[in-house]
Coordinates of C-alpha atoms and ligand atoms in Angstrom, one line a residue:
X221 CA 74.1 268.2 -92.3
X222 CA 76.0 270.7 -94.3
X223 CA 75.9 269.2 -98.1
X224 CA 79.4 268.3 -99.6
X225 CA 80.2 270.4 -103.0
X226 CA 83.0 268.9 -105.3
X227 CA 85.2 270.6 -107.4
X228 CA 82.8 272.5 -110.0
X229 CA 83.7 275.1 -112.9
X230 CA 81.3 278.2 -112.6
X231 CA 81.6 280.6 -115.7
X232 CA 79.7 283.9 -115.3
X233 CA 78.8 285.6 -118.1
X234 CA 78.3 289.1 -117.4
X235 CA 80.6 289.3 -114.6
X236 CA 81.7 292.9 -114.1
X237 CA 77.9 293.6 -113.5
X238 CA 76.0 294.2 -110.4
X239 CA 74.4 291.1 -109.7
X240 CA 77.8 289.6 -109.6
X241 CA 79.1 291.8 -107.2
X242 CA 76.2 292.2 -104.9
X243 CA 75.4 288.6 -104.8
X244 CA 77.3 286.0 -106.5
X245 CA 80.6 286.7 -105.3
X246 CA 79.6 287.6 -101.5
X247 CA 77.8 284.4 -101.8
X248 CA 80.8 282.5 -103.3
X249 CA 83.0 284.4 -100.4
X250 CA 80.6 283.2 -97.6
X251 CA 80.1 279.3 -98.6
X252 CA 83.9 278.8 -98.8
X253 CA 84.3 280.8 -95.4
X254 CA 81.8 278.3 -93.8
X255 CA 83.7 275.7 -95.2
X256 CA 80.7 274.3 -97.4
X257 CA 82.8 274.5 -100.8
X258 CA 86.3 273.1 -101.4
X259 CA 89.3 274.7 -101.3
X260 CA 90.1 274.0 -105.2
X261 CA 87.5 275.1 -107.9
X262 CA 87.4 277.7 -110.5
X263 CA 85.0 280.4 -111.0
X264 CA 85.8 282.2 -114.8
X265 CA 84.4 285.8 -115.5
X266 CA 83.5 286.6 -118.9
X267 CA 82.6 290.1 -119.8
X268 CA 83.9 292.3 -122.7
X269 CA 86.2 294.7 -120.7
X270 CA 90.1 294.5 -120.7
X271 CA 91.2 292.7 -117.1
X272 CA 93.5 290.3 -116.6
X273 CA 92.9 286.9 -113.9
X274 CA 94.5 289.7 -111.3
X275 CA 92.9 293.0 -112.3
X276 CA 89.7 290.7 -112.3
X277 CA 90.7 289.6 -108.7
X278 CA 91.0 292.8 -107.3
X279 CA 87.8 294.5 -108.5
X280 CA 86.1 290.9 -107.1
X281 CA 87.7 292.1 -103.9
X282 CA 86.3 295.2 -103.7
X283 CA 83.1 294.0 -104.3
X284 CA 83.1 291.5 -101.6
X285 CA 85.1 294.4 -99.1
X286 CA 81.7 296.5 -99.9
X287 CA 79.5 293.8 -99.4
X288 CA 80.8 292.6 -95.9
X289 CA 81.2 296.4 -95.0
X290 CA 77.5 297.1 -95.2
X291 CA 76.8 293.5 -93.2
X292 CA 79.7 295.2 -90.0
X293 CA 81.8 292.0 -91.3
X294 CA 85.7 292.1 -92.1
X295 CA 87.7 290.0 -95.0
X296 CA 89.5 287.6 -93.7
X297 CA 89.6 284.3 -96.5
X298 CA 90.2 286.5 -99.1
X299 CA 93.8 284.5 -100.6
X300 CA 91.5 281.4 -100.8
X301 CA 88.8 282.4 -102.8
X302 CA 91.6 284.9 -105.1
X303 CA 93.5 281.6 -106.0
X304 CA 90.1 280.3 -107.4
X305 CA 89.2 283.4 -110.0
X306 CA 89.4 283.4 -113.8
X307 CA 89.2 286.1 -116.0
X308 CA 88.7 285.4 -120.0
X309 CA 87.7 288.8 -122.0
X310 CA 85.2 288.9 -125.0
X311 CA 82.1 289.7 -126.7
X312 CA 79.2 287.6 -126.1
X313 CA 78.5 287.2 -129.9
X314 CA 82.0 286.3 -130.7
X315 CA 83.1 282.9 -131.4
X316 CA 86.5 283.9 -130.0
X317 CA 86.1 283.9 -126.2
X318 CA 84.3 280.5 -126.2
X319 CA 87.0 279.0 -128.4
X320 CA 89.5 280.1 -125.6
X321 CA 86.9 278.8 -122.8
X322 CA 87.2 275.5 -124.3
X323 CA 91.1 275.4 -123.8
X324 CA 91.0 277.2 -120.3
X325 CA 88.6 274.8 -118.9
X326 CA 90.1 271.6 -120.3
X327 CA 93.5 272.8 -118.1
X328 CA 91.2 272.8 -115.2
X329 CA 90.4 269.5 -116.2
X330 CA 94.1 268.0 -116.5
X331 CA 94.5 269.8 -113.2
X332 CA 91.8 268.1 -111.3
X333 CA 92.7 264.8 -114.1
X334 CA 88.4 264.4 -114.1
X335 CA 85.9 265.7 -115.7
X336 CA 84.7 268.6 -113.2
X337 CA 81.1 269.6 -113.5
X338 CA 80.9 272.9 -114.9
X339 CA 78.1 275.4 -114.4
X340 CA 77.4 278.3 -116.9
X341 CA 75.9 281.3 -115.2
X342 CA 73.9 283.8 -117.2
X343 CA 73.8 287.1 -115.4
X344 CA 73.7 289.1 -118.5
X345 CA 70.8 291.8 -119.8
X346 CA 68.4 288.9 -121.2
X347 CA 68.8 290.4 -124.5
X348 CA 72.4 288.5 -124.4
X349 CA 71.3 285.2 -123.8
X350 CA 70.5 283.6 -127.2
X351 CA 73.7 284.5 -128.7
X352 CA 75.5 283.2 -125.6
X353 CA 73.5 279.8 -125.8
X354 CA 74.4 279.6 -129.4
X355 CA 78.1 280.0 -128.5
X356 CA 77.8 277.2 -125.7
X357 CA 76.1 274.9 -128.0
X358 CA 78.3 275.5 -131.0
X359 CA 81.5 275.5 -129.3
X360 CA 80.4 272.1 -127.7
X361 CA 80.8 273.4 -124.1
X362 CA 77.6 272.5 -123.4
X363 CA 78.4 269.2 -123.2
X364 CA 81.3 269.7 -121.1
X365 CA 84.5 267.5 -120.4
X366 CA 85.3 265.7 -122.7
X367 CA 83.4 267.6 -125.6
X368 CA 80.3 265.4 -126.2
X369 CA 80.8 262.2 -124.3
X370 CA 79.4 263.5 -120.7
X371 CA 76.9 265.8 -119.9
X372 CA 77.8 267.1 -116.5
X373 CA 76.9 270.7 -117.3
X374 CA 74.2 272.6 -116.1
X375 CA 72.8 276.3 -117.0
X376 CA 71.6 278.7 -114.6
X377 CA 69.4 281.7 -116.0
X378 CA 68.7 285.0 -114.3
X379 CA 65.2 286.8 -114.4
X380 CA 63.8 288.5 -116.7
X381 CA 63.4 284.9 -118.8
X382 CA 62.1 287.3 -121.9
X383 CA 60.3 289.7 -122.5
X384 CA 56.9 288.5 -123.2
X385 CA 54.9 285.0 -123.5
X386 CA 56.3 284.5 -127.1
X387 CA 59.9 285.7 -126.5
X388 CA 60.3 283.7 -122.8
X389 CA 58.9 280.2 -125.1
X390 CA 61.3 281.4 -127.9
X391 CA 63.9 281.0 -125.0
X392 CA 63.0 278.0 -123.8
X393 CA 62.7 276.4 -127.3
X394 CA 66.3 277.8 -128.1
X395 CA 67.4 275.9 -124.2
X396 CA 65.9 273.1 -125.3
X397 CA 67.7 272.4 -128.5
X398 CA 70.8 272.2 -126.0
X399 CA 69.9 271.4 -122.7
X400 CA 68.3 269.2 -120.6
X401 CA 65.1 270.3 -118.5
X402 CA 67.2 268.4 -115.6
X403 CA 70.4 270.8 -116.7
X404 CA 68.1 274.2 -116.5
X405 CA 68.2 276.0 -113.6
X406 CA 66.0 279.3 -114.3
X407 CA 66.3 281.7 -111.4
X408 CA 64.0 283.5 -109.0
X409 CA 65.8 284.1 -105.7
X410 CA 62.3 284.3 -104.2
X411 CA 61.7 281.2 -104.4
X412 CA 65.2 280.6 -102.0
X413 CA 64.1 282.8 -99.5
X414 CA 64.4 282.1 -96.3
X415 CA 60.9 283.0 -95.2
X416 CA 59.4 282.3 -97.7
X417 CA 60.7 278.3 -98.1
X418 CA 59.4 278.7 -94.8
X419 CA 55.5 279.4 -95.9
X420 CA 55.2 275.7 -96.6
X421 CA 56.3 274.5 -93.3
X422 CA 54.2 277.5 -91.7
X423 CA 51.0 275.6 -93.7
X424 CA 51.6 272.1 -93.5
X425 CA 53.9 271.6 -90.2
X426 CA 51.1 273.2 -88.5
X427 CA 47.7 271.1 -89.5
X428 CA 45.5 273.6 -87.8
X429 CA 46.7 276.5 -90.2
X430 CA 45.6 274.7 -93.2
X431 CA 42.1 274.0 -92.0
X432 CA 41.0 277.9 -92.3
X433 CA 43.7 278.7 -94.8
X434 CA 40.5 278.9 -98.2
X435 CA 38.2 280.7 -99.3
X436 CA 35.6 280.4 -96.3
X437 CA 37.9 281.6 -93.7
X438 CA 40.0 284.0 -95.9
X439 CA 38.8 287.4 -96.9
X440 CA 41.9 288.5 -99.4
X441 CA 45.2 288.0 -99.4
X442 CA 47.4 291.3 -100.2
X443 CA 51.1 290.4 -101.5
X444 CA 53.9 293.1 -101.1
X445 CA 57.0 293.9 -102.9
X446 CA 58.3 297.7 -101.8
X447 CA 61.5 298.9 -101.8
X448 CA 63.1 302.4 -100.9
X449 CA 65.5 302.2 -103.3
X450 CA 65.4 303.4 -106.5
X451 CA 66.8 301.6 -109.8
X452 CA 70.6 302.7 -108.9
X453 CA 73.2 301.8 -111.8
X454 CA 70.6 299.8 -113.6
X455 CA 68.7 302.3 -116.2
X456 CA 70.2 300.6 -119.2
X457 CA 68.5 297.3 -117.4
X458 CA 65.1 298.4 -115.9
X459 CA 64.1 301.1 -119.3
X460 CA 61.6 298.5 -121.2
X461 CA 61.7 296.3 -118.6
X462 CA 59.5 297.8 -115.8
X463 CA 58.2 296.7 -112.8
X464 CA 55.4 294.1 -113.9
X465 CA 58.4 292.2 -116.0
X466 CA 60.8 292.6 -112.9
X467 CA 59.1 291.6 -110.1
X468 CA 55.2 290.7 -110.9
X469 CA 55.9 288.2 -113.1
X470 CA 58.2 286.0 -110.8
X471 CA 59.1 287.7 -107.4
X472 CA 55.0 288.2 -106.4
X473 CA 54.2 285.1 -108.7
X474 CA 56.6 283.2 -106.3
X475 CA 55.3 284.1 -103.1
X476 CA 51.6 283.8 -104.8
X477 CA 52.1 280.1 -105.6
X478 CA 53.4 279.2 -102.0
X479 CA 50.7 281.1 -100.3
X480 CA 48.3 279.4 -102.4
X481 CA 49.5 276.2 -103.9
X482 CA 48.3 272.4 -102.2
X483 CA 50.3 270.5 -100.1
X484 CA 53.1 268.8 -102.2
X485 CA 52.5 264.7 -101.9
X486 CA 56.6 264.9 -100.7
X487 CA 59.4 267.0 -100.6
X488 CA 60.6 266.3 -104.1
X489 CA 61.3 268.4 -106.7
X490 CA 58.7 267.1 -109.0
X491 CA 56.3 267.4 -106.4
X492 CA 56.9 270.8 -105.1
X493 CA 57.4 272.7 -108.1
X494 CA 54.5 270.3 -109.6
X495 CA 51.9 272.0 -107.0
X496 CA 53.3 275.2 -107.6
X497 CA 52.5 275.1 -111.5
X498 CA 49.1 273.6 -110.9
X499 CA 47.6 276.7 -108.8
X500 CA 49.5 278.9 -110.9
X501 CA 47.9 277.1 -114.1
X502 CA 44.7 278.1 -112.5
X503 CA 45.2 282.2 -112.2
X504 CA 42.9 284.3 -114.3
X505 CA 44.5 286.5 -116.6
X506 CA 43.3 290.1 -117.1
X507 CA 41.8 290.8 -120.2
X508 CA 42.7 293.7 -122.4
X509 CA 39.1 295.3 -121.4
X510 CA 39.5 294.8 -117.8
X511 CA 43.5 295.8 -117.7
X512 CA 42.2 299.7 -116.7
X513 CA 40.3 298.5 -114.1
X514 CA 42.4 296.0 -112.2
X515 CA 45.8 297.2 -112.9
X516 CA 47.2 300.9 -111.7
X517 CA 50.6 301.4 -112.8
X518 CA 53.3 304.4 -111.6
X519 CA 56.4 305.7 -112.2
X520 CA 58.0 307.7 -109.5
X521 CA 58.8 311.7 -109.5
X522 CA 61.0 313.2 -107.5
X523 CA 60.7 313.1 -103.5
X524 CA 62.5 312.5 -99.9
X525 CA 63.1 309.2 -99.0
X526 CA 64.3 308.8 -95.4
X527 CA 65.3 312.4 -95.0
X528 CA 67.3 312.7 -98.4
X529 CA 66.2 314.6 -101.6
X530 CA 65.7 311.9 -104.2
X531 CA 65.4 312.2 -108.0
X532 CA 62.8 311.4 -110.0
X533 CA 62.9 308.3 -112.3
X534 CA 63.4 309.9 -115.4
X535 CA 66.4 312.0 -114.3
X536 CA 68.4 308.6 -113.2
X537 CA 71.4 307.7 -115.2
X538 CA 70.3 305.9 -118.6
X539 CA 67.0 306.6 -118.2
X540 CA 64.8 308.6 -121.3
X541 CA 63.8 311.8 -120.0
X542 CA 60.5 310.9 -121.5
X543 CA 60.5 307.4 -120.2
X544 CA 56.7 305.5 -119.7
X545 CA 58.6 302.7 -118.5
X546 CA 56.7 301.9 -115.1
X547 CA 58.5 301.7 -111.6
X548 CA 55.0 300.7 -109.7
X549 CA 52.1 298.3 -110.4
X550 CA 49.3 297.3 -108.2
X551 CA 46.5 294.3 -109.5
X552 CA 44.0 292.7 -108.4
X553 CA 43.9 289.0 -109.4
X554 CA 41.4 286.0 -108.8
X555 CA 42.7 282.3 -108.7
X556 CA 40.0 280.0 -110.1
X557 CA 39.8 276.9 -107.9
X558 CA 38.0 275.5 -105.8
X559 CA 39.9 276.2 -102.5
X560 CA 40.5 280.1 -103.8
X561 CA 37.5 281.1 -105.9
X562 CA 36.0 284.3 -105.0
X563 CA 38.9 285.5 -102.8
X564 CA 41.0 288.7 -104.2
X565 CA 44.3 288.6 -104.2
X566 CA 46.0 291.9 -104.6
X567 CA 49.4 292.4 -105.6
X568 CA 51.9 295.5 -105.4
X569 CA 55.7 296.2 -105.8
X570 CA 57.2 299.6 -106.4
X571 CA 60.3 301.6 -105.7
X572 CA 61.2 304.6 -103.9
X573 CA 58.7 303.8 -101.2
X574 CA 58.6 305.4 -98.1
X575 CA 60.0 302.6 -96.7
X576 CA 61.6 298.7 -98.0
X577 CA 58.9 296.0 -97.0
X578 CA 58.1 292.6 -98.4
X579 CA 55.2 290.6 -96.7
X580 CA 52.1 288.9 -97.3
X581 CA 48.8 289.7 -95.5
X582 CA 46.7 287.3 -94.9
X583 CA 43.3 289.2 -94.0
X584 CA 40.7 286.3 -92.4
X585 CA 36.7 287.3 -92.8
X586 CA 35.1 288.7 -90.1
X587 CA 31.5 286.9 -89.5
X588 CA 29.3 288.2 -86.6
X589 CA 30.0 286.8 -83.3
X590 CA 26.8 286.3 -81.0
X591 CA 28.4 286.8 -77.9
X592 CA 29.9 289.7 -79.4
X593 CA 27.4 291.1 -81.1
X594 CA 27.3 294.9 -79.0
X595 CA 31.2 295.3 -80.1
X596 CA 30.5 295.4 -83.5
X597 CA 33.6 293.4 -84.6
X598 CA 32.2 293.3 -88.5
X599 CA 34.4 296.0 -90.2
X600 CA 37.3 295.4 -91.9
X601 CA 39.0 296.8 -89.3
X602 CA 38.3 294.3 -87.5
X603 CA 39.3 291.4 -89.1
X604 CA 42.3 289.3 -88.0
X605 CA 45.4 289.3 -89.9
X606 CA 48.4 287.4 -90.6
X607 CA 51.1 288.9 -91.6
X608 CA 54.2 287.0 -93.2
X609 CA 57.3 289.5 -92.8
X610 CA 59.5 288.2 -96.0
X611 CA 61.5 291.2 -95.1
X612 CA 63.2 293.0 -92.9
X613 CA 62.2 292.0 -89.2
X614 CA 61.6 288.1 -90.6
X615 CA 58.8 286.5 -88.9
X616 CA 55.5 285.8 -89.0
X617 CA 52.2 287.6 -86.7
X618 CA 48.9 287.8 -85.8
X619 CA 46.3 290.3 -85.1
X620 CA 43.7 289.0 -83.0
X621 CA 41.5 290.5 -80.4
X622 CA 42.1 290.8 -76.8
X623 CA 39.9 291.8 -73.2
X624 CA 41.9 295.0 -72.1
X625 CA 43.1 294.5 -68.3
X626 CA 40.6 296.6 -66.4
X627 CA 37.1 296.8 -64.9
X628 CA 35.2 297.5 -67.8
X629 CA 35.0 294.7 -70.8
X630 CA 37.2 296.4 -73.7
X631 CA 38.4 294.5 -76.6
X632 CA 41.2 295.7 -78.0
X633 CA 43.4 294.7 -81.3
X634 CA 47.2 292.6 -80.5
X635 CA 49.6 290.9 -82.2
X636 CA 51.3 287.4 -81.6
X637 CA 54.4 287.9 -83.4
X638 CA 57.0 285.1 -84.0
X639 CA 60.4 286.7 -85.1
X640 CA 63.3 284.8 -86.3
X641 CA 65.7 287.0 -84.6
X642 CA 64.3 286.1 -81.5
X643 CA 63.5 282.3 -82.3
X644 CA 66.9 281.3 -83.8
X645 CA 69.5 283.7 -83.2
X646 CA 71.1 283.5 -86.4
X647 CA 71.2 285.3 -89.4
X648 CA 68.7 284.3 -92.0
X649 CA 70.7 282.3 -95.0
X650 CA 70.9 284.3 -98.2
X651 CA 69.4 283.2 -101.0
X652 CA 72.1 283.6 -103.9
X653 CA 74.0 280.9 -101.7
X654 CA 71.3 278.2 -100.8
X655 CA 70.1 278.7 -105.0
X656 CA 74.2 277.9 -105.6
X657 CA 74.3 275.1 -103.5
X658 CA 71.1 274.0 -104.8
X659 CA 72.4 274.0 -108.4
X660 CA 75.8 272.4 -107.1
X661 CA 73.9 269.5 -105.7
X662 CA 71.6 269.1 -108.1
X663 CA 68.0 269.9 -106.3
X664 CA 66.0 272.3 -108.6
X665 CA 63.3 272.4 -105.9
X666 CA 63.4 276.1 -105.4
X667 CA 64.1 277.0 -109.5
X668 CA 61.4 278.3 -111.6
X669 CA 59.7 276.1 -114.3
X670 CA 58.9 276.5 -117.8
X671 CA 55.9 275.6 -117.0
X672 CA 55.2 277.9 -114.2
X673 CA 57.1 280.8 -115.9
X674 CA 54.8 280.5 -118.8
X675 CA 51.4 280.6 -116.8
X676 CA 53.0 284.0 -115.1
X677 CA 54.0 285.3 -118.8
X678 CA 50.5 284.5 -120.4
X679 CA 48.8 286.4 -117.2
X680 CA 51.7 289.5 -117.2
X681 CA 51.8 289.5 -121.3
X682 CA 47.9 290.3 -121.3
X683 CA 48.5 292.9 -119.2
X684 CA 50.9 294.9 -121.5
X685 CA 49.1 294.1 -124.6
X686 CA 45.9 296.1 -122.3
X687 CA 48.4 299.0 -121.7
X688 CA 49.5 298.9 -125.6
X689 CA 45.8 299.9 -125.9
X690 CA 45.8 302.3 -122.9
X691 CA 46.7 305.8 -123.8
X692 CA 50.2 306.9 -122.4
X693 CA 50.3 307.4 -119.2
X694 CA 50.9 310.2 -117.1
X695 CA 54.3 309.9 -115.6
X696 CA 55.3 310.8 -112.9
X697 CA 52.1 309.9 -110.5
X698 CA 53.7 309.3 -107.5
X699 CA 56.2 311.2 -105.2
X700 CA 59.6 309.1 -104.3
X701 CA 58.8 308.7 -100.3
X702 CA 55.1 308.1 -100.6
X703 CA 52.8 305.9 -101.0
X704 CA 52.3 305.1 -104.3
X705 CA 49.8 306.5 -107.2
X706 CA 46.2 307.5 -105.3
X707 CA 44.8 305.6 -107.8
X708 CA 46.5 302.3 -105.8
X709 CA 44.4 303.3 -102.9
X710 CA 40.8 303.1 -104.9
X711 CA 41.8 300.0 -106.6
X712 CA 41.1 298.4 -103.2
X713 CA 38.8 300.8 -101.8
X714 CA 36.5 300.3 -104.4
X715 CA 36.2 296.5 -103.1
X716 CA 35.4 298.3 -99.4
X717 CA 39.0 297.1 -97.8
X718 CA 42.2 299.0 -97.2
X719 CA 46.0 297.9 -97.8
X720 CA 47.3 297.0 -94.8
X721 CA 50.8 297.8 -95.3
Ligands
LIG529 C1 65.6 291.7 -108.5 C2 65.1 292.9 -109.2 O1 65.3 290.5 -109.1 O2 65.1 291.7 -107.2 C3 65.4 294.1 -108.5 O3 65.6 292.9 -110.5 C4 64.9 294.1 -107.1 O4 64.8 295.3 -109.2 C5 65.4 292.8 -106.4 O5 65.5 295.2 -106.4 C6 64.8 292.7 -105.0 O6 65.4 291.6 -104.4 P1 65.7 291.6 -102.8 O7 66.2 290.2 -102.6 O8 66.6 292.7 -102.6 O9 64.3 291.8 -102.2

């Protein structure tokens, strides 16, 4: 059953940015065009350059024209979502442009005559978002309609929440003072993923899978974030940021905790994200000593990436020409529980990889079989794997062995391969939509904690306080279009295995 979304106030700080046009407004486009949002609600940019509701309304067109262009898809409900779209110009540390958001959403309010939930988006460089919740707070929007007598507002924060595990806690005191935990909605569009909601049911809908899914059938587990891409229009963004902060320490932490996490008692929120935090509560950080060991970091040089000359990080627009700011990290990480202990977990996201692919692999060991025994299936070659295709090509497959047809007894390696393409026919939901729905309805299942975020801070913040120590490194180490820094490769051939992607 498609949920039912009331009239709702969004205001978007940080509007003219990318991660309003490339996801929340094509996601706002495609909910009302399937008919799941209402034809009246109000959506307010705030950003500090000059547009008016209509200059705003056209560049929002553009955006969602591109968008649909690259999914073969035309515009055809533009005029309903235009009617819906709110400009109001200003600088985040100005008093001025929440003074006037008080008065602009109170007409929304006599138009409606009710008090209409509003949501206050945060898609600003993090560096913005104390002043802005100093503005909400002050200016009483916060606590919405009526200006103190309801509370029907509700926050929702982009990634990166911080910088380290002092500034992220700094955060959440600061949200704290005016919000709610139940009003916090602290993003990590992993978590929404289509495939990888889907790890749960995968584990638990299937009671056979979770019987071998520990540390006595399981070898490692290898977790992979790459993308071809490079960092685009975002140096002023990703410079001091870097890949461990940007992905590690939510994207990989997010599909960690729901390849590893126990089955939730029921599908609530509390008990969900309750499981998550737990195994996540049990990772084992990297010490300073150890960082040089377990952690290989790279930033990327120029290369080809899918035929095309490519430049090298530090020649991108806003980035230092002498950046150390890293574009690459591999780890190796051990969860200390019962069902996980001894098994490594290795973890890796870069850019400007030969190729864009997310997926876990799920490597299973590889005992000696009696009957067997003269095929010599021991290596790791040999082992079976699961692979979860986050992705492209979503779906989910296993390597396993197989008698090749013929007179003499060969075994040979094939793959059982679920895809949704071919299972549902349908294109997979996007995740910017099912977290706005989320928010709308009030289900924080698939939002990050505080709780969780700050076990994933304490394990990423020891790993740059081991790189303070580390002397600089040696930038660039890897070619755009390859593999990754060689020194990727011995982190795991040290252990005797081999990534699999
Ligand atoms: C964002 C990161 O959170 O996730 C980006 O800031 C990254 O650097 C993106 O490209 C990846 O998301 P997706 O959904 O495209 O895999």
């Amino acid at each position: 059953m498609q949920p039912m979304i009331s009239t709702f106030v969004m205001v978007i700080f940080g509007a003219t940015g990318d991660l309003t046009a490339r996801k929340l407004m094509p996601a706002l486009y495609s909910l009302l065009e399937q008919g799941i949002l209402p034809d009246r609600f109000f959506v307010v940019g705030v950003a500090r350059r000059e547009f008016t509701h209509e200059s705003f309304r056209e560049l929002m067109k553009e955006t969602v024209i591109k968008e649909l262009r690259s999914k073969n898809l035309e515009l055809r409900i533009w005029e309903k979502l235009k009617k819906n779209l709110y400009y109001q110009q200003g600088f985040f540390e100005d008093k001025e442009p929440y003074e006037k958001l008080v008065d602009l959403l109170s007409s929304f309010d006599k138009e409606i005559a009710a008090c209409i939930t509003r949501f206050f988006y945060l898609a600003t460089p993090p560096q913005n978002y104390s002043q802005i919740l100093k503005h909400l707070s002050s200016s009483k929007l916060s606590e919405g309609c009526g200006q103190g007598s309801s509370k029907w507002t509700r926050v929702l924060i982009e990634k990166p929440f911080g910088k380290d595990q002092e500034t992220a806690r700094l955060l959440e005191e600061q949200l704290a003072r005016t919000f709610e935990d139940r009003q916090i909605y602290r993003i990590d569009h992993y978590l929404a993923k289509e495939t990888i909601q889907n790890i749960l049911a995968f584990r638990f809908a299937n009671r056979f899978v979770e019987d071998i899914w520990n540390n006595k059938h399981i070898d490692n587990v290898q977790i992979t974030l790459f993308e071809a891409g490079g960092i685009g229009n975002r140096g002023k963004f990703y410079e001091g940021v870097g890949a461990l902060r940007d992905a590690v320490q939510n994207h990989l932490m997010a599909m960690l905790s729901y390849t590893t996490m126990e089955e939730p008692a029921s599908f609530t929120a509390s008990d969900i994200r309750g499981e998550r935090v737990k195994v996540l509560s049990k990772l084992r950080c990297i010490e300073k000593e150890e960082v040089k060991n377990l952690v290989v970091r790279g930033q990327y040089g120029a290369g080809m990436v899918g035929g095309r000359q490519v430049a090298g990080y530090r020649e991108e627009k806003d980035v230092a020409f002498d950046s150390l700011t890293e574009t690459y990290v591999a780890l190796k990480l051990f969860i200390d529980n019962d069902c996980w202990s001894g098994v490594p977990f290795y973890l890796r996201t870069g850019k400007r990889m030969s190729k864009s692919a997310v997926q876990i692999d799920v490597q299973f060991k590889n005992p000696q079989s009696k009957l067997y025994r003269e095929f010599k299936l021991t290596s790791d070659e040999h082992a079976n794997v699961l692979t979860i295709r986050v992705q492209p090509k979503e779906g989910i497959s296993l390597k396993f062995f197989a008698k090749a047809p013929g007179l003499t007894y060969n075994l040979s390696p094939v793959n059982m391969d679920f895809s949704y393409l071919t299972s549902f026919k349908r294109d997979i939901t996007d995740s910017y939509e099912k977290l706005l729905i989320d928010a709308m309805v009030g289900d924080q299942t698939l939002f990050a904690t505080s709780a969780g975020f700050g076990h994933t801070w304490e394990f990423v913040t020891k790993i740059l306080k081991g790189w303070e120590k580390q002397p600089p490194p040696k930038f660039p180490n890897y070619e755009a279009g390859s593999a990754g820094p060689k020194e990727a490769d011995e982190l795991i051939e040290r252990d005797g295995r081999r990534w699999l992607l």
